[in-house]
Amino acid sequence: MRGLHIVATGHYAPKRVITNDDLSKIVETSDEWITERTGMKRRHYCTEEEGNVSMASAAARIALDRAGIDLSEIGSLVVATFSGDYFVPSTACLVQRELGLPDEMICYDLNAACSGFLFGLETVRGLLLQSEKRYALLIGSEVISRKLNMSDRGTCILFGDGAGAVVLELDENRGYTSVMGCRGDDRLIYCNASEDSDKKVHMEGQETYKFAVMKVPKLIKEVVAKAGLNMDQIDRFVCHQANARIIESVAKVLKQPMDKFYMNIQEYGNTSAASVAIALSELWESGMCKEGDKIVLAGFGAGKTWGAVVLDY
Ligand code: COA
């Protein structure tokens, strides 16, 4: 079983910061309510000049600089997103142009909402297994601020923009175990594209919350058991950043200390497919993980979709 090696990471968040107090001037809410219910304090919104391609490219540029690899050795570029600047071309094709990557590569976007980065890892590993090139680039990038209905206070306060990127290669000495799934649903979380809709994100908050606190611990238990490990052997959990209370509940059910769970929700809110990627990049920068650490990445979201992997850092 050939595992995945995270060669390098990078992330980018727009400079425009929106605090809970800023939101309370637009919609009937308060810093106290948002902090208590979600753990969020700030999120970042793109300026007019920024977009999905510019953010994804900025994150990828950092990851590639850190990786220090020969760009001709990259065989695939996948961007997990549901909020591209265009329906076509894909964000991936435009990032390829921005970064001056070689023509001899496959570039496309993948839409699995907040599970996008997890589905992306599974997909990229498959691509690497049949590729003649050594490396792949996986990016999670979202501009959700342009898809928010600012009068839907139960939804609009939750989301932000950002991008995270990883350079990946196969590695004989590292493990890779995954559990992925989907149960088709267009009621819990959706962003309708039809002409007669408002084309904005809407979420049934309470039901999504219940789904997450039930599904995520089960998912993590399943993937850790499949890897032949027990929970105490996991050094770090990186969950999709949807709500601090969801992550706390997962830690409690798994009987694991909160300090094993990376959390940056206070800074970014929910950035969907970018959230696990940004967290990984921050972990990389912090030096909190050391080579060989066992890490679990887990995501869930619209679709409904879910996915978790166990990796050797
Ligand atoms: N500010 C103030 N009050 C708000 C509010 C806001 N932004 N949004 C909703 N409310 C009100 C509601 O109108 C309701 O008022 P009522 O009791 O008078 O009817 C009350 O707060 C409770 O609303 P509810 O939706 O039950 O709140 P909640 O405790 O479920 O918290 C979420 C709402 C969205 C924070 C929570 O449901 C959640 O985090 N859900 C999951 C999110 C998630 O996992 N997303 C991932 C998608 S990938």
mmCIF file of C-alpha atoms and ligand atoms in Angstrom:
data_model
loop_
_atom_site.group_PDB
_atom_site.id
_atom_site.type_symbol
_atom_site.label_atom_id
_atom_site.label_comp_id
_atom_site.label_asym_id
_atom_site.label_seq_id
_atom_site.Cartn_x
_atom_site.Cartn_y
_atom_site.Cartn_z
ATOM 1 C CA MET A 1 0.000 0.000 0.000
ATOM 2 C CA ARG A 2 1.611 3.231 -1.110
ATOM 3 C CA GLY A 3 0.739 6.154 1.098
ATOM 4 C CA LEU A 4 0.706 9.886 0.484
ATOM 5 C CA HIS A 5 3.493 12.221 1.486
ATOM 6 C CA ILE A 6 2.578 15.847 2.070
ATOM 7 C CA VAL A 7 5.660 17.413 0.501
ATOM 8 C CA ALA A 8 4.657 21.001 1.308
ATOM 9 C CA THR A 9 1.642 23.198 2.033
ATOM 10 C CA GLY A 10 0.557 26.809 1.617
ATOM 11 C CA HIS A 11 -2.524 28.903 2.253
ATOM 12 C CA TYR A 12 -3.987 32.289 1.495
ATOM 13 C CA ALA A 13 -6.767 34.304 3.081
ATOM 14 C CA PRO A 14 -8.000 37.667 1.749
ATOM 15 C CA LYS A 15 -6.877 40.721 3.732
ATOM 16 C CA ARG A 16 -10.469 41.923 4.156
ATOM 17 C CA VAL A 17 -11.463 40.741 7.621
ATOM 18 C CA ILE A 18 -15.137 40.638 8.685
ATOM 19 C CA THR A 19 -15.689 40.471 12.439
ATOM 20 C CA ASN A 20 -18.852 39.359 14.216
ATOM 21 C CA ASP A 21 -19.488 43.010 15.043
ATOM 22 C CA ASP A 22 -19.238 43.886 11.335
ATOM 23 C CA LEU A 23 -21.919 41.256 10.608
ATOM 24 C CA SER A 24 -24.141 42.614 13.358
ATOM 25 C CA LYS A 25 -24.353 45.882 11.360
ATOM 26 C CA ILE A 26 -25.703 43.981 8.324
ATOM 27 C CA VAL A 27 -27.922 41.321 9.874
ATOM 28 C CA GLU A 28 -29.688 40.910 13.244
ATOM 29 C CA THR A 29 -27.013 39.066 15.200
ATOM 30 C CA SER A 30 -24.320 39.698 17.812
ATOM 31 C CA ASP A 31 -20.723 38.834 18.623
ATOM 32 C CA GLU A 32 -21.981 37.024 21.722
ATOM 33 C CA TRP A 33 -24.449 34.815 19.791
ATOM 34 C CA ILE A 34 -21.986 33.869 17.056
ATOM 35 C CA THR A 35 -19.107 33.213 19.468
ATOM 36 C CA GLU A 36 -21.229 31.088 21.803
ATOM 37 C CA ARG A 37 -22.907 29.016 19.080
ATOM 38 C CA THR A 38 -19.982 28.586 16.679
ATOM 39 C CA GLY A 39 -16.626 29.702 18.150
ATOM 40 C CA MET A 40 -16.193 32.037 15.149
ATOM 41 C CA LYS A 41 -14.812 35.548 15.670
ATOM 42 C CA ARG A 42 -13.685 36.595 12.177
ATOM 43 C CA ARG A 43 -13.807 35.433 8.569
ATOM 44 C CA HIS A 44 -12.105 36.768 5.431
ATOM 45 C CA TYR A 45 -13.965 38.018 2.346
ATOM 46 C CA CYS A 46 -12.412 38.566 -1.074
ATOM 47 C CA THR A 47 -12.076 42.134 -2.270
ATOM 48 C CA GLU A 48 -13.392 42.969 -5.756
ATOM 49 C CA GLU A 49 -9.961 42.345 -7.239
ATOM 50 C CA GLU A 50 -9.663 38.894 -5.695
ATOM 51 C CA GLY A 51 -11.328 35.642 -6.676
ATOM 52 C CA ASN A 52 -11.081 31.894 -6.581
ATOM 53 C CA VAL A 53 -8.254 31.717 -9.121
ATOM 54 C CA SER A 54 -6.134 34.414 -7.481
ATOM 55 C CA MET A 55 -6.502 32.857 -4.015
ATOM 56 C CA ALA A 56 -5.889 29.292 -5.215
ATOM 57 C CA SER A 57 -2.816 30.477 -7.145
ATOM 58 C CA ALA A 58 -1.453 32.376 -4.141
ATOM 59 C CA ALA A 59 -1.795 29.327 -1.869
ATOM 60 C CA ALA A 60 -0.277 27.017 -4.492
ATOM 61 C CA ARG A 61 2.631 29.375 -5.146
ATOM 62 C CA ILE A 62 3.598 29.194 -1.460
ATOM 63 C CA ALA A 63 3.310 25.384 -1.395
ATOM 64 C CA LEU A 64 5.405 25.035 -4.565
ATOM 65 C CA ASP A 65 8.083 27.444 -3.296
ATOM 66 C CA ARG A 66 8.327 25.451 -0.074
ATOM 67 C CA ALA A 67 8.413 22.126 -1.949
ATOM 68 C CA GLY A 68 11.282 23.349 -4.147
ATOM 69 C CA ILE A 69 10.437 20.767 -6.808
ATOM 70 C CA ASP A 70 10.904 20.688 -10.563
ATOM 71 C CA LEU A 71 7.522 21.889 -11.909
ATOM 72 C CA SER A 72 7.777 19.575 -14.921
ATOM 73 C CA GLU A 73 7.379 16.702 -12.444
ATOM 74 C CA ILE A 74 3.770 17.730 -11.603
ATOM 75 C CA GLY A 75 1.284 15.525 -13.465
ATOM 76 C CA SER A 76 -2.046 16.692 -12.047
ATOM 77 C CA LEU A 77 -3.722 19.696 -10.491
ATOM 78 C CA VAL A 78 -7.088 19.280 -8.786
ATOM 79 C CA VAL A 79 -9.003 22.159 -7.200
ATOM 80 C CA ALA A 80 -11.755 21.257 -4.753
ATOM 81 C CA THR A 81 -14.344 24.036 -4.919
ATOM 82 C CA PHE A 82 -18.015 24.806 -5.440
ATOM 83 C CA SER A 83 -17.439 28.524 -5.949
ATOM 84 C CA GLY A 84 -15.237 28.946 -9.014
ATOM 85 C CA ASP A 85 -14.993 32.298 -10.797
ATOM 86 C CA TYR A 86 -16.447 30.568 -13.900
ATOM 87 C CA PHE A 87 -18.549 27.464 -14.593
ATOM 88 C CA VAL A 88 -15.961 26.952 -17.343
ATOM 89 C CA PRO A 89 -13.010 27.186 -17.514
ATOM 90 C CA SER A 90 -12.235 25.406 -14.269
ATOM 91 C CA THR A 91 -10.256 27.123 -11.540
ATOM 92 C CA ALA A 92 -7.590 24.429 -11.993
ATOM 93 C CA CYS A 93 -6.935 25.356 -15.653
ATOM 94 C CA LEU A 94 -6.530 29.031 -14.760
ATOM 95 C CA VAL A 95 -4.240 28.259 -11.820
ATOM 96 C CA GLN A 96 -2.095 26.233 -14.216
ATOM 97 C CA ARG A 97 -1.792 29.342 -16.413
ATOM 98 C CA GLU A 98 -1.121 31.665 -13.463
ATOM 99 C CA LEU A 99 1.666 29.459 -12.150
ATOM 100 C CA GLY A 100 3.182 28.685 -15.534
ATOM 101 C CA LEU A 101 2.815 24.942 -15.000
ATOM 102 C CA PRO A 102 3.593 22.569 -17.886
ATOM 103 C CA ASP A 103 0.997 21.627 -20.543
ATOM 104 C CA GLU A 104 1.498 17.912 -19.962
ATOM 105 C CA MET A 105 -0.812 17.634 -17.005
ATOM 106 C CA ILE A 106 -4.447 16.984 -16.133
ATOM 107 C CA CYS A 107 -6.275 19.947 -14.511
ATOM 108 C CA TYR A 108 -9.838 19.971 -13.250
ATOM 109 C CA ASP A 109 -12.160 21.047 -10.439
ATOM 110 C CA LEU A 110 -13.922 18.711 -8.049
ATOM 111 C CA ASN A 111 -17.132 19.649 -6.261
ATOM 112 C CA ALA A 112 -17.782 17.785 -3.030
ATOM 113 C CA ALA A 113 -18.541 20.900 -0.957
ATOM 114 C CA CYS A 114 -16.976 20.713 2.525
ATOM 115 C CA SER A 115 -15.704 17.148 1.878
ATOM 116 C CA GLY A 116 -13.921 18.425 -1.240
ATOM 117 C CA PHE A 117 -10.388 18.317 0.143
ATOM 118 C CA LEU A 118 -10.926 14.744 1.418
ATOM 119 C CA PHE A 119 -12.422 13.560 -1.877
ATOM 120 C CA GLY A 120 -9.525 15.405 -3.507
ATOM 121 C CA LEU A 121 -6.920 13.424 -1.566
ATOM 122 C CA GLU A 122 -8.569 10.155 -2.615
ATOM 123 C CA THR A 123 -8.745 11.306 -6.236
ATOM 124 C CA VAL A 124 -5.199 12.629 -6.393
ATOM 125 C CA ARG A 125 -3.804 9.436 -4.903
ATOM 126 C CA GLY A 126 -5.573 7.521 -7.690
ATOM 127 C CA LEU A 127 -4.101 9.892 -10.280
ATOM 128 C CA LEU A 128 -0.601 9.536 -8.823
ATOM 129 C CA LEU A 129 -0.873 5.725 -8.900
ATOM 130 C CA GLN A 130 -1.312 5.787 -12.682
ATOM 131 C CA SER A 131 0.868 8.808 -13.463
ATOM 132 C CA GLU A 132 4.350 8.911 -14.919
ATOM 133 C CA LYS A 133 4.956 12.166 -13.042
ATOM 134 C CA ARG A 134 6.088 12.267 -9.440
ATOM 135 C CA TYR A 135 3.953 15.042 -7.945
ATOM 136 C CA ALA A 136 0.367 16.305 -7.802
ATOM 137 C CA LEU A 137 -1.037 19.599 -6.601
ATOM 138 C CA LEU A 138 -4.287 19.626 -4.621
ATOM 139 C CA ILE A 139 -5.964 22.907 -3.716
ATOM 140 C CA GLY A 140 -9.121 23.676 -1.726
ATOM 141 C CA SER A 141 -10.359 27.166 -2.576
ATOM 142 C CA GLU A 142 -13.675 28.933 -1.949
ATOM 143 C CA VAL A 143 -15.207 32.379 -2.466
ATOM 144 C CA ILE A 144 -18.372 31.799 -0.472
ATOM 145 C CA SER A 145 -18.858 35.480 0.416
ATOM 146 C CA ARG A 146 -20.316 36.002 -3.087
ATOM 147 C CA LYS A 147 -22.863 33.241 -2.506
ATOM 148 C CA LEU A 148 -24.292 34.477 0.786
ATOM 149 C CA ASN A 149 -27.801 35.763 1.331
ATOM 150 C CA MET A 150 -27.042 38.475 3.891
ATOM 151 C CA SER A 151 -30.583 38.354 5.264
ATOM 152 C CA ASP A 152 -30.339 34.611 6.083
ATOM 153 C CA ARG A 153 -28.709 35.074 9.491
ATOM 154 C CA GLY A 154 -28.622 31.362 10.333
ATOM 155 C CA THR A 155 -26.337 30.745 7.331
ATOM 156 C CA CYS A 156 -24.506 33.919 6.296
ATOM 157 C CA ILE A 157 -22.578 34.377 9.540
ATOM 158 C CA LEU A 158 -20.882 30.995 9.187
ATOM 159 C CA PHE A 159 -18.877 31.215 5.987
ATOM 160 C CA GLY A 160 -15.675 32.848 4.764
ATOM 161 C CA ASP A 161 -13.229 32.793 1.832
ATOM 162 C CA GLY A 162 -9.777 31.241 1.617
ATOM 163 C CA ALA A 163 -7.526 28.698 -0.065
ATOM 164 C CA GLY A 164 -5.098 25.990 0.988
ATOM 165 C CA ALA A 165 -2.755 23.929 -1.200
ATOM 166 C CA VAL A 166 -0.680 20.778 -0.818
ATOM 167 C CA VAL A 167 2.008 19.218 -2.984
ATOM 168 C CA LEU A 168 1.681 15.437 -2.780
ATOM 169 C CA GLU A 169 3.686 12.405 -3.828
ATOM 170 C CA LEU A 170 3.331 8.665 -3.287
ATOM 171 C CA ASP A 171 5.535 7.164 -0.590
ATOM 172 C CA GLU A 172 6.184 3.448 0.060
ATOM 173 C CA ASN A 173 7.013 4.186 3.696
ATOM 174 C CA ARG A 174 3.863 6.064 4.530
ATOM 175 C CA GLY A 175 0.378 4.692 5.061
ATOM 176 C CA TYR A 176 -2.918 5.846 3.619
ATOM 177 C CA THR A 177 -6.303 4.665 4.805
ATOM 178 C CA SER A 178 -9.571 6.237 3.793
ATOM 179 C CA VAL A 179 -13.305 6.058 4.312
ATOM 180 C CA MET A 180 -15.477 8.142 1.978
ATOM 181 C CA GLY A 181 -19.204 8.288 1.481
ATOM 182 C CA CYS A 182 -22.283 10.082 0.230
ATOM 183 C CA ARG A 183 -26.023 9.967 0.827
ATOM 184 C CA GLY A 184 -27.643 12.140 -1.815
ATOM 185 C CA ASP A 185 -29.485 15.094 -0.272
ATOM 186 C CA ASP A 186 -30.378 18.556 -1.568
ATOM 187 C CA ARG A 187 -32.277 19.775 1.463
ATOM 188 C CA LEU A 188 -29.750 20.195 4.306
ATOM 189 C CA ILE A 189 -27.239 22.442 2.535
ATOM 190 C CA TYR A 190 -27.608 23.724 -1.011
ATOM 191 C CA CYS A 191 -26.749 26.492 -3.414
ATOM 192 C CA ASN A 192 -29.306 26.298 -6.238
ATOM 193 C CA ALA A 193 -27.963 27.217 -9.695
ATOM 194 C CA SER A 194 -31.315 27.479 -11.497
ATOM 195 C CA GLU A 195 -32.247 30.835 -13.059
ATOM 196 C CA ASP A 196 -35.315 31.289 -10.851
ATOM 197 C CA SER A 197 -33.355 30.755 -7.597
ATOM 198 C CA ASP A 198 -31.276 33.295 -5.668
ATOM 199 C CA LYS A 199 -28.118 31.146 -6.270
ATOM 200 C CA LYS A 200 -27.151 31.594 -2.612
ATOM 201 C CA VAL A 201 -26.064 29.075 0.004
ATOM 202 C CA HIS A 202 -28.691 27.929 2.474
ATOM 203 C CA MET A 203 -28.241 25.526 5.356
ATOM 204 C CA GLU A 204 -30.690 23.877 7.723
ATOM 205 C CA GLY A 205 -28.446 24.534 10.727
ATOM 206 C CA GLN A 206 -29.900 22.295 13.417
ATOM 207 C CA GLU A 207 -30.268 19.261 11.167
ATOM 208 C CA THR A 208 -26.768 19.715 9.772
ATOM 209 C CA TYR A 209 -25.456 19.983 13.319
ATOM 210 C CA LYS A 210 -27.170 16.722 14.305
ATOM 211 C CA PHE A 211 -25.835 14.983 11.186
ATOM 212 C CA ALA A 212 -22.278 16.180 11.945
ATOM 213 C CA VAL A 213 -22.152 15.188 15.620
ATOM 214 C CA MET A 214 -23.551 11.757 14.769
ATOM 215 C CA LYS A 215 -21.517 11.084 11.618
ATOM 216 C CA VAL A 216 -18.022 12.500 12.259
ATOM 217 C CA PRO A 217 -17.079 10.430 15.354
ATOM 218 C CA LYS A 218 -18.356 7.244 13.649
ATOM 219 C CA LEU A 219 -16.367 8.106 10.533
ATOM 220 C CA ILE A 220 -13.167 8.692 12.498
ATOM 221 C CA LYS A 221 -13.629 5.485 14.504
ATOM 222 C CA GLU A 222 -14.113 3.574 11.255
ATOM 223 C CA VAL A 223 -11.042 4.970 9.486
ATOM 224 C CA VAL A 224 -8.775 4.567 12.535
ATOM 225 C CA ALA A 225 -9.886 0.920 12.992
ATOM 226 C CA LYS A 226 -9.400 0.294 9.245
ATOM 227 C CA ALA A 227 -5.821 1.615 9.607
ATOM 228 C CA GLY A 228 -5.254 -0.966 12.373
ATOM 229 C CA LEU A 229 -4.740 1.736 14.984
ATOM 230 C CA ASN A 230 -6.428 2.790 18.186
ATOM 231 C CA MET A 231 -7.493 6.335 18.913
ATOM 232 C CA ASP A 232 -4.648 6.987 21.373
ATOM 233 C CA GLN A 233 -2.118 6.309 18.606
ATOM 234 C CA ILE A 234 -3.412 9.299 16.622
ATOM 235 C CA ASP A 235 -1.256 12.379 17.219
ATOM 236 C CA ARG A 236 -3.456 14.968 15.551
ATOM 237 C CA PHE A 237 -7.017 15.352 14.278
ATOM 238 C CA VAL A 238 -7.803 17.948 11.632
ATOM 239 C CA CYS A 239 -11.567 18.199 11.192
ATOM 240 C CA HIS A 240 -13.515 20.392 8.800
ATOM 241 C CA GLN A 241 -13.964 23.713 10.585
ATOM 242 C CA ALA A 242 -17.753 24.111 10.649
ATOM 243 C CA ASN A 243 -18.464 24.782 14.313
ATOM 244 C CA ALA A 244 -16.229 24.647 17.410
ATOM 245 C CA ARG A 245 -19.033 22.860 19.302
ATOM 246 C CA ILE A 246 -19.070 20.081 16.687
ATOM 247 C CA ILE A 247 -15.309 19.561 17.089
ATOM 248 C CA GLU A 248 -15.615 19.594 20.896
ATOM 249 C CA SER A 249 -18.396 17.026 20.707
ATOM 250 C CA VAL A 250 -16.284 14.790 18.412
ATOM 251 C CA ALA A 251 -13.368 14.974 20.882
ATOM 252 C CA LYS A 252 -15.683 14.056 23.739
ATOM 253 C CA VAL A 253 -17.223 11.051 21.978
ATOM 254 C CA LEU A 254 -13.762 9.817 20.939
ATOM 255 C CA LYS A 255 -12.462 10.422 24.502
ATOM 256 C CA GLN A 256 -9.531 12.406 23.127
ATOM 257 C CA PRO A 257 -8.098 15.660 24.532
ATOM 258 C CA MET A 258 -9.064 18.857 22.714
ATOM 259 C CA ASP A 259 -5.409 19.817 22.246
ATOM 260 C CA LYS A 260 -5.109 17.013 19.660
ATOM 261 C CA PHE A 261 -7.753 18.785 17.548
ATOM 262 C CA TYR A 262 -6.484 21.634 15.417
ATOM 263 C CA MET A 263 -8.880 24.577 15.463
ATOM 264 C CA ASN A 264 -8.720 27.837 13.504
ATOM 265 C CA ILE A 265 -12.438 28.433 13.128
ATOM 266 C CA GLN A 266 -12.168 31.650 15.165
ATOM 267 C CA GLU A 267 -10.095 33.193 12.358
ATOM 268 C CA TYR A 268 -11.703 31.912 9.128
ATOM 269 C CA GLY A 269 -15.207 30.613 9.846
ATOM 270 C CA ASN A 270 -16.281 27.800 7.536
ATOM 271 C CA THR A 271 -14.301 27.896 4.266
ATOM 272 C CA SER A 272 -15.795 24.620 2.952
ATOM 273 C CA ALA A 273 -13.294 22.733 0.743
ATOM 274 C CA ALA A 274 -10.484 25.057 1.862
ATOM 275 C CA SER A 275 -10.864 24.494 5.603
ATOM 276 C CA VAL A 276 -8.856 21.288 6.117
ATOM 277 C CA ALA A 277 -6.241 22.518 3.613
ATOM 278 C CA ILE A 278 -5.766 25.834 5.449
ATOM 279 C CA ALA A 279 -5.549 24.022 8.799
ATOM 280 C CA LEU A 280 -2.915 21.649 7.405
ATOM 281 C CA SER A 281 -0.879 24.564 6.113
ATOM 282 C CA GLU A 282 -1.029 26.342 9.475
ATOM 283 C CA LEU A 283 -0.003 23.114 11.211
ATOM 284 C CA TRP A 284 2.929 22.844 8.819
ATOM 285 C CA GLU A 285 3.997 26.412 9.584
ATOM 286 C CA SER A 286 3.641 25.929 13.337
ATOM 287 C CA GLY A 287 5.916 22.878 13.391
ATOM 288 C CA MET A 288 3.411 21.229 15.754
ATOM 289 C CA CYS A 289 3.525 17.979 13.761
ATOM 290 C CA LYS A 290 6.701 15.967 13.313
ATOM 291 C CA GLU A 291 7.592 13.477 10.616
ATOM 292 C CA GLY A 292 5.874 10.144 11.192
ATOM 293 C CA ASP A 293 3.017 11.560 13.273
ATOM 294 C CA LYS A 294 -0.282 9.832 12.589
ATOM 295 C CA ILE A 295 -2.863 12.372 11.543
ATOM 296 C CA VAL A 296 -6.554 12.026 10.826
ATOM 297 C CA LEU A 297 -8.222 14.437 8.409
ATOM 298 C CA ALA A 298 -12.026 14.460 8.378
ATOM 299 C CA GLY A 299 -14.666 16.373 6.445
ATOM 300 C CA PHE A 300 -18.416 16.401 5.950
ATOM 301 C CA GLY A 301 -20.880 18.605 4.184
ATOM 302 C CA ALA A 302 -23.348 19.248 1.423
ATOM 303 C CA GLY A 303 -24.241 16.322 -0.713
ATOM 304 C CA LYS A 304 -24.461 14.883 1.928
ATOM 305 C CA THR A 305 -20.829 13.836 1.737
ATOM 306 C CA TRP A 306 -18.214 12.694 4.219
ATOM 307 C CA GLY A 307 -14.624 11.527 4.138
ATOM 308 C CA ALA A 308 -11.723 10.781 6.465
ATOM 309 C CA VAL A 309 -8.139 9.622 5.983
ATOM 310 C CA VAL A 310 -5.303 8.484 8.224
ATOM 311 C CA LEU A 311 -1.905 9.680 6.997
ATOM 312 C CA ASP A 312 1.681 9.590 8.198
ATOM 313 C CA TYR A 313 2.851 13.192 8.398
HETATM 314 N N1 COA B 1 -27.848 35.586 15.328
HETATM 315 C C1 COA B 1 -28.786 35.598 16.309
HETATM 316 N N2 COA B 1 -29.776 34.713 16.369
HETATM 317 C C2 COA B 1 -29.827 33.762 15.421
HETATM 318 C C3 COA B 1 -28.895 33.696 14.379
HETATM 319 C C4 COA B 1 -27.875 34.658 14.350
HETATM 320 N N3 COA B 1 -26.913 34.679 13.392
HETATM 321 N N4 COA B 1 -29.195 32.650 13.580
HETATM 322 C C5 COA B 1 -30.292 32.076 14.116
HETATM 323 N N5 COA B 1 -30.679 32.755 15.210
HETATM 324 C C6 COA B 1 -31.808 32.482 16.108
HETATM 325 C C7 COA B 1 -32.886 31.669 15.434
HETATM 326 O O1 COA B 1 -33.764 32.508 14.718
HETATM 327 C C8 COA B 1 -33.544 31.028 16.620
HETATM 328 O O2 COA B 1 -34.389 31.952 17.223
HETATM 329 P P1 COA B 1 -35.819 31.502 17.822
HETATM 330 O O3 COA B 1 -35.466 30.528 18.917
HETATM 331 O O4 COA B 1 -36.388 32.783 18.294
HETATM 332 O O5 COA B 1 -36.545 30.859 16.680
HETATM 333 C C9 COA B 1 -32.395 30.775 17.571
HETATM 334 O O6 COA B 1 -31.352 31.679 17.183
HETATM 335 C C10 COA B 1 -31.874 29.372 17.535
HETATM 336 O O7 COA B 1 -31.634 29.024 16.178
HETATM 337 P P2 COA B 1 -31.030 27.650 15.774
HETATM 338 O O8 COA B 1 -30.937 27.575 14.296
HETATM 339 O O9 COA B 1 -31.771 26.574 16.504
HETATM 340 O O10 COA B 1 -29.571 27.807 16.419
HETATM 341 P P3 COA B 1 -28.517 26.693 16.680
HETATM 342 O O11 COA B 1 -28.220 26.611 18.110
HETATM 343 O O12 COA B 1 -28.835 25.428 15.948
HETATM 344 O O13 COA B 1 -27.219 27.336 15.991
HETATM 345 C C11 COA B 1 -25.944 27.105 13.972
HETATM 346 C C12 COA B 1 -27.233 27.639 14.617
HETATM 347 C C13 COA B 1 -26.024 27.403 12.487
HETATM 348 C C14 COA B 1 -24.780 27.824 14.586
HETATM 349 C C15 COA B 1 -25.845 25.591 14.220
HETATM 350 O O14 COA B 1 -27.053 24.957 13.914
HETATM 351 C C16 COA B 1 -24.761 24.926 13.418
HETATM 352 O O15 COA B 1 -23.595 25.176 13.616
HETATM 353 N N6 COA B 1 -25.111 24.008 12.524
HETATM 354 C C17 COA B 1 -24.169 23.182 11.800
HETATM 355 C C18 COA B 1 -23.288 23.967 10.914
HETATM 356 C C19 COA B 1 -22.446 23.071 10.098
HETATM 357 O O16 COA B 1 -22.042 22.012 10.523
HETATM 358 N N7 COA B 1 -22.172 23.449 8.901
HETATM 359 C C20 COA B 1 -21.355 22.643 8.083
HETATM 360 C C21 COA B 1 -21.793 22.701 6.763
HETATM 361 S S1 COA B 1 -20.547 21.892 5.868
#
